[in-house]
Short mmCIF file of N, CA, C and O in Angstrom, two decimals:
data_model
loop_
_atom_site.label_atom_id
_atom_site.label_comp_id
_atom_site.label_asym_id
_atom_site.label_seq_id
_atom_site.Cartn_x
_atom_site.Cartn_y
_atom_site.Cartn_z
N MET A 549 -15.66 -6.45 19.40
CA MET A 549 -15.68 -5.15 18.74
C MET A 549 -14.28 -4.55 18.66
O MET A 549 -13.91 -3.99 17.64
N ALA A 550 -13.51 -4.69 19.74
CA ALA A 550 -12.15 -4.16 19.75
C ALA A 550 -11.27 -4.91 18.75
O ALA A 550 -10.40 -4.32 18.11
N ARG A 551 -11.53 -6.19 18.62
CA ARG A 551 -10.76 -7.00 17.67
C ARG A 551 -11.00 -6.52 16.24
O ARG A 551 -10.07 -6.39 15.45
N LYS A 552 -12.26 -6.26 15.89
CA LYS A 552 -12.59 -5.79 14.55
C LYS A 552 -11.94 -4.42 14.29
O LYS A 552 -11.43 -4.16 13.21
N LEU A 553 -11.94 -3.57 15.31
CA LEU A 553 -11.33 -2.25 15.18
C LEU A 553 -9.82 -2.37 14.94
O LEU A 553 -9.26 -1.67 14.09
N LEU A 554 -9.18 -3.27 15.66
CA LEU A 554 -7.74 -3.49 15.47
C LEU A 554 -7.44 -4.03 14.07
O LEU A 554 -6.46 -3.65 13.43
N ILE A 555 -8.28 -4.92 13.58
CA ILE A 555 -8.10 -5.48 12.23
C ILE A 555 -8.26 -4.38 11.18
O ILE A 555 -7.46 -4.28 10.23
N VAL A 556 -9.28 -3.54 11.36
CA VAL A 556 -9.50 -2.44 10.41
C VAL A 556 -8.31 -1.48 10.43
O VAL A 556 -7.82 -1.06 9.37
N ILE A 557 -7.84 -1.14 11.62
CA ILE A 557 -6.67 -0.25 11.72
C ILE A 557 -5.45 -0.90 11.07
O ILE A 557 -4.69 -0.24 10.34
N PHE A 558 -5.26 -2.19 11.28
CA PHE A 558 -4.13 -2.90 10.69
C PHE A 558 -4.21 -2.91 9.16
O PHE A 558 -3.22 -2.66 8.47
N VAL A 559 -5.41 -3.15 8.63
CA VAL A 559 -5.60 -3.18 7.17
C VAL A 559 -5.37 -1.80 6.58
O VAL A 559 -4.68 -1.66 5.56
N PHE A 560 -5.90 -0.76 7.22
CA PHE A 560 -5.67 0.60 6.72
C PHE A 560 -4.20 0.99 6.81
O PHE A 560 -3.68 1.69 5.95
N THR A 561 -3.52 0.52 7.83
CA THR A 561 -2.09 0.79 7.97
C THR A 561 -1.32 0.13 6.82
O THR A 561 -0.42 0.76 6.23
N LEU A 562 -1.65 -1.10 6.52
CA LEU A 562 -0.99 -1.78 5.40
C LEU A 562 -1.28 -1.08 4.07
O LEU A 562 -0.37 -0.92 3.24
N ALA A 563 -2.51 -0.64 3.89
CA ALA A 563 -2.86 0.08 2.66
C ALA A 563 -2.09 1.40 2.58
O ALA A 563 -1.58 1.77 1.51
N ALA A 564 -2.01 2.11 3.69
CA ALA A 564 -1.27 3.38 3.70
C ALA A 564 0.20 3.15 3.41
O ALA A 564 0.84 3.93 2.66
N LEU A 565 0.78 2.12 3.99
CA LEU A 565 2.20 1.83 3.74
C LEU A 565 2.45 1.45 2.28
O LEU A 565 3.46 1.86 1.70
N SER A 566 1.54 0.70 1.70
CA SER A 566 1.72 0.35 0.29
C SER A 566 1.59 1.59 -0.60
O SER A 566 2.33 1.74 -1.57
N LEU A 567 0.66 2.50 -0.27
CA LEU A 567 0.55 3.74 -1.03
C LEU A 567 1.79 4.61 -0.87
O LEU A 567 2.25 5.24 -1.84
N LEU A 568 2.35 4.64 0.32
CA LEU A 568 3.59 5.40 0.54
C LEU A 568 4.75 4.80 -0.27
O LEU A 568 5.58 5.53 -0.82
N ALA A 569 4.79 3.48 -0.35
CA ALA A 569 5.85 2.83 -1.13
C ALA A 569 5.71 3.17 -2.61
O ALA A 569 6.71 3.45 -3.29
N ILE A 570 4.49 3.17 -3.11
CA ILE A 570 4.25 3.52 -4.52
C ILE A 570 4.65 4.96 -4.77
O ILE A 570 5.29 5.28 -5.77
N ARG A 571 4.28 5.86 -3.84
CA ARG A 571 4.62 7.29 -3.99
C ARG A 571 6.13 7.48 -3.98
O ARG A 571 6.67 8.27 -4.74
N GLN A 572 6.84 6.75 -3.13
CA GLN A 572 8.29 6.87 -3.08
C GLN A 572 8.92 6.39 -4.38
O GLN A 572 9.88 6.98 -4.87
N GLU A 573 8.38 5.34 -4.97
CA GLU A 573 8.86 4.87 -6.27
C GLU A 573 8.66 5.93 -7.34
O GLU A 573 9.53 6.15 -8.19
N GLN A 574 7.52 6.61 -7.29
CA GLN A 574 7.26 7.69 -8.25
C GLN A 574 8.26 8.82 -8.08
O GLN A 574 8.79 9.36 -9.06
N ILE A 575 8.54 9.19 -6.82
CA ILE A 575 9.50 10.26 -6.55
C ILE A 575 10.88 9.87 -7.05
O ILE A 575 11.59 10.68 -7.67
N ASN A 576 11.28 8.63 -6.81
CA ASN A 576 12.58 8.16 -7.28
C ASN A 576 12.66 8.18 -8.81
O ASN A 576 13.68 8.54 -9.39
N THR A 577 11.59 7.78 -9.46
CA THR A 577 11.55 7.78 -10.92
C THR A 577 11.66 9.19 -11.49
O THR A 577 12.43 9.44 -12.42
N VAL A 578 10.93 10.13 -10.88
CA VAL A 578 10.99 11.52 -11.33
C VAL A 578 12.39 12.09 -11.11
O VAL A 578 12.91 12.82 -11.96
N HIS A 579 13.01 11.74 -9.99
CA HIS A 579 14.38 12.20 -9.73
C HIS A 579 15.35 11.67 -10.78
O HIS A 579 16.19 12.42 -11.31
N THR A 580 15.23 10.40 -11.10
CA THR A 580 16.10 9.80 -12.12
C THR A 580 15.88 10.47 -13.47
O THR A 580 16.84 10.77 -14.19
N MET A 581 14.61 10.74 -13.80
CA MET A 581 14.32 11.42 -15.07
C MET A 581 14.93 12.82 -15.09
O MET A 581 15.47 13.25 -16.11
N THR A 582 14.86 13.52 -13.98
CA THR A 582 15.41 14.87 -13.90
C THR A 582 16.92 14.85 -14.09
O THR A 582 17.47 15.68 -14.82
N VAL A 583 17.58 13.90 -13.45
CA VAL A 583 19.04 13.78 -13.60
C VAL A 583 19.38 13.49 -15.06
O VAL A 583 20.32 14.08 -15.62
N LEU A 584 18.63 12.61 -15.70
CA LEU A 584 18.89 12.28 -17.11
C LEU A 584 18.64 13.49 -18.01
O LEU A 584 19.42 13.74 -18.94
N HIS A 585 17.58 14.26 -17.74
CA HIS A 585 17.31 15.45 -18.55
C HIS A 585 18.42 16.49 -18.40
O HIS A 585 18.81 17.13 -19.37
N GLN A 586 18.94 16.63 -17.18
CA GLN A 586 20.04 17.57 -16.97
C GLN A 586 21.29 17.11 -17.72
O GLN A 586 21.99 17.92 -18.32
N LYS A 587 21.55 15.81 -17.70
CA LYS A 587 22.71 15.28 -18.42
C LYS A 587 22.55 15.49 -19.92
O LYS A 587 23.49 15.87 -20.61
N ILE A 588 21.35 15.25 -20.43
CA ILE A 588 21.07 15.46 -21.85
C ILE A 588 21.26 16.92 -22.22
O ILE A 588 21.86 17.25 -23.26
N ALA A 589 20.80 17.84 -21.37
CA ALA A 589 20.94 19.27 -21.64
C ALA A 589 22.41 19.67 -21.67
O ALA A 589 22.83 20.44 -22.55
N ARG A 590 23.22 19.14 -20.75
CA ARG A 590 24.66 19.45 -20.76
C ARG A 590 25.32 18.91 -22.02
O ARG A 590 26.15 19.58 -22.64
N GLN A 591 24.95 17.69 -22.43
CA GLN A 591 25.55 17.12 -23.63
C GLN A 591 25.11 17.87 -24.88
O GLN A 591 25.90 18.04 -25.81
N GLU A 592 23.86 18.33 -24.91
CA GLU A 592 23.40 19.12 -26.06
C GLU A 592 24.15 20.45 -26.13
O GLU A 592 24.48 20.93 -27.21
N THR A 593 24.45 21.04 -24.98
CA THR A 593 25.21 22.28 -24.95
C THR A 593 26.62 22.06 -25.50
O THR A 593 27.10 22.86 -26.33
N SER A 594 27.27 20.99 -25.08
CA SER A 594 28.61 20.72 -25.60
C SER A 594 28.56 20.35 -27.08
O SER A 594 29.46 20.70 -27.85
N LEU A 595 27.49 19.67 -27.50
CA LEU A 595 27.32 19.34 -28.92
C LEU A 595 27.14 20.61 -29.75
O LEU A 595 27.72 20.73 -30.84
N ASP A 596 26.38 21.58 -29.22
CA ASP A 596 26.20 22.85 -29.93
C ASP A 596 27.52 23.58 -30.06
O ASP A 596 27.81 24.18 -31.11
N ALA A 597 28.35 23.53 -29.02
CA ALA A 597 29.67 24.17 -29.08
C ALA A 597 30.54 23.50 -30.15
O ALA A 597 31.24 24.18 -30.91
N LEU A 598 30.48 22.17 -30.21
CA LEU A 598 31.25 21.45 -31.23
C LEU A 598 30.74 21.78 -32.64
O LEU A 598 31.52 21.96 -33.57
N ARG A 599 29.42 21.85 -32.79
CA ARG A 599 28.85 22.20 -34.10
C ARG A 599 29.31 23.59 -34.53
O ARG A 599 29.63 23.82 -35.69
N PHE A 600 29.32 24.51 -33.57
CA PHE A 600 29.76 25.86 -33.88
C PHE A 600 31.23 25.87 -34.29
O PHE A 600 31.61 26.54 -35.27
N ALA A 601 32.06 25.12 -33.58
CA ALA A 601 33.48 25.05 -33.93
C ALA A 601 33.68 24.44 -35.31
O ALA A 601 34.50 24.91 -36.10
N ILE A 602 32.93 23.39 -35.62
CA ILE A 602 33.03 22.75 -36.94
C ILE A 602 32.57 23.71 -38.02
O ILE A 602 33.22 23.84 -39.07
N GLU A 603 31.48 24.40 -37.76
CA GLU A 603 30.97 25.35 -38.75
C GLU A 603 31.97 26.49 -38.97
O GLU A 603 32.18 26.93 -40.10
N LYS A 604 32.60 26.92 -37.91
CA LYS A 604 33.59 27.99 -38.02
C LYS A 604 34.80 27.53 -38.85
O LYS A 604 35.30 28.26 -39.70
N GLU A 605 35.25 26.30 -38.60
CA GLU A 605 36.41 25.78 -39.33
C GLU A 605 36.08 25.48 -40.78
O GLU A 605 36.96 25.54 -41.64
N CYS A 606 34.85 25.14 -41.07
CA CYS A 606 34.46 24.79 -42.44
C CYS A 606 33.75 25.93 -43.16
O CYS A 606 33.13 25.71 -44.21
N SER A 607 33.80 27.12 -42.61
CA SER A 607 33.12 28.25 -43.24
C SER A 607 33.79 28.59 -44.57
O SER A 607 34.94 28.22 -44.84
N ALA A 608 33.07 29.31 -45.40
CA ALA A 608 33.58 29.67 -46.71
C ALA A 608 34.83 30.54 -46.60
O ALA A 608 35.79 30.38 -47.37
N GLU A 609 34.86 31.44 -45.63
CA GLU A 609 36.03 32.30 -45.47
C GLU A 609 37.25 31.48 -45.09
O GLU A 609 38.34 31.67 -45.62
N SER A 610 37.06 30.56 -44.15
CA SER A 610 38.18 29.73 -43.70
C SER A 610 38.67 28.82 -44.83
O SER A 610 39.87 28.70 -45.07
N LEU A 611 37.74 28.17 -45.52
CA LEU A 611 38.13 27.29 -46.63
C LEU A 611 38.65 28.10 -47.81
O LEU A 611 39.55 27.64 -48.52
N GLY A 612 38.13 29.28 -48.00
CA GLY A 612 38.58 30.13 -49.11
C GLY A 612 40.04 30.51 -48.96
O GLY A 612 40.79 30.54 -49.95
N LEU A 613 40.49 30.77 -47.76
CA LEU A 613 41.89 31.11 -47.53
C LEU A 613 42.79 29.93 -47.88
O LEU A 613 43.84 30.09 -48.50
N PHE A 614 42.38 28.73 -47.50
CA PHE A 614 43.18 27.56 -47.82
C PHE A 614 43.17 27.28 -49.33
O PHE A 614 44.20 26.96 -49.90
N LEU A 615 42.02 27.40 -49.95
CA LEU A 615 41.93 27.13 -51.38
C LEU A 615 42.73 28.16 -52.17
O LEU A 615 43.41 27.81 -53.13
N THR A 616 42.68 29.40 -51.78
CA THR A 616 43.42 30.44 -52.48
C THR A 616 44.92 30.21 -52.32
O THR A 616 45.68 30.36 -53.28
N ALA A 617 45.34 29.82 -51.16
CA ALA A 617 46.77 29.59 -50.92
C ALA A 617 47.26 28.39 -51.72
O ALA A 617 48.39 28.39 -52.19
N GLU A 618 46.43 27.40 -51.91
CA GLU A 618 46.84 26.21 -52.65
C GLU A 618 46.82 26.44 -54.16
O GLU A 618 47.60 25.87 -54.90
N VAL A 619 45.90 27.26 -54.65
CA VAL A 619 45.74 27.47 -56.09
C VAL A 619 46.83 28.41 -56.62
O VAL A 619 47.31 28.24 -57.73
N LEU A 620 47.23 29.40 -55.86
CA LEU A 620 48.21 30.36 -56.35
C LEU A 620 49.57 29.68 -56.52
O LEU A 620 50.03 28.98 -55.63
N PRO A 621 50.18 29.86 -57.66
CA PRO A 621 51.51 29.25 -57.86
C PRO A 621 52.56 30.02 -57.08
O PRO A 621 52.43 31.22 -56.82
N ASP A 622 53.60 29.33 -56.67
CA ASP A 622 54.71 29.98 -55.96
C ASP A 622 55.54 30.76 -56.97
O ASP A 622 55.86 30.30 -58.06
N GLU A 623 55.90 31.94 -56.59
CA GLU A 623 56.70 32.78 -57.48
C GLU A 623 58.15 32.74 -57.14
O GLU A 623 58.64 32.51 -56.16
#
């Protein structure tokens, strides 16, 4: 009877350890995903800043000043 009890405890211990290993893999995966999402958010923020700078440089007012200066003849 004691032998069967030890075998059952051993089997449940192995099952618990395997479940803990699976849970740890899930936690590691979620952590990796979180780090990647944060990196993507930072890059999107810098991309938005670059888009804003490009839009500012290519705006009609900015281009209009250059076009007007080029079209007017020198006196």
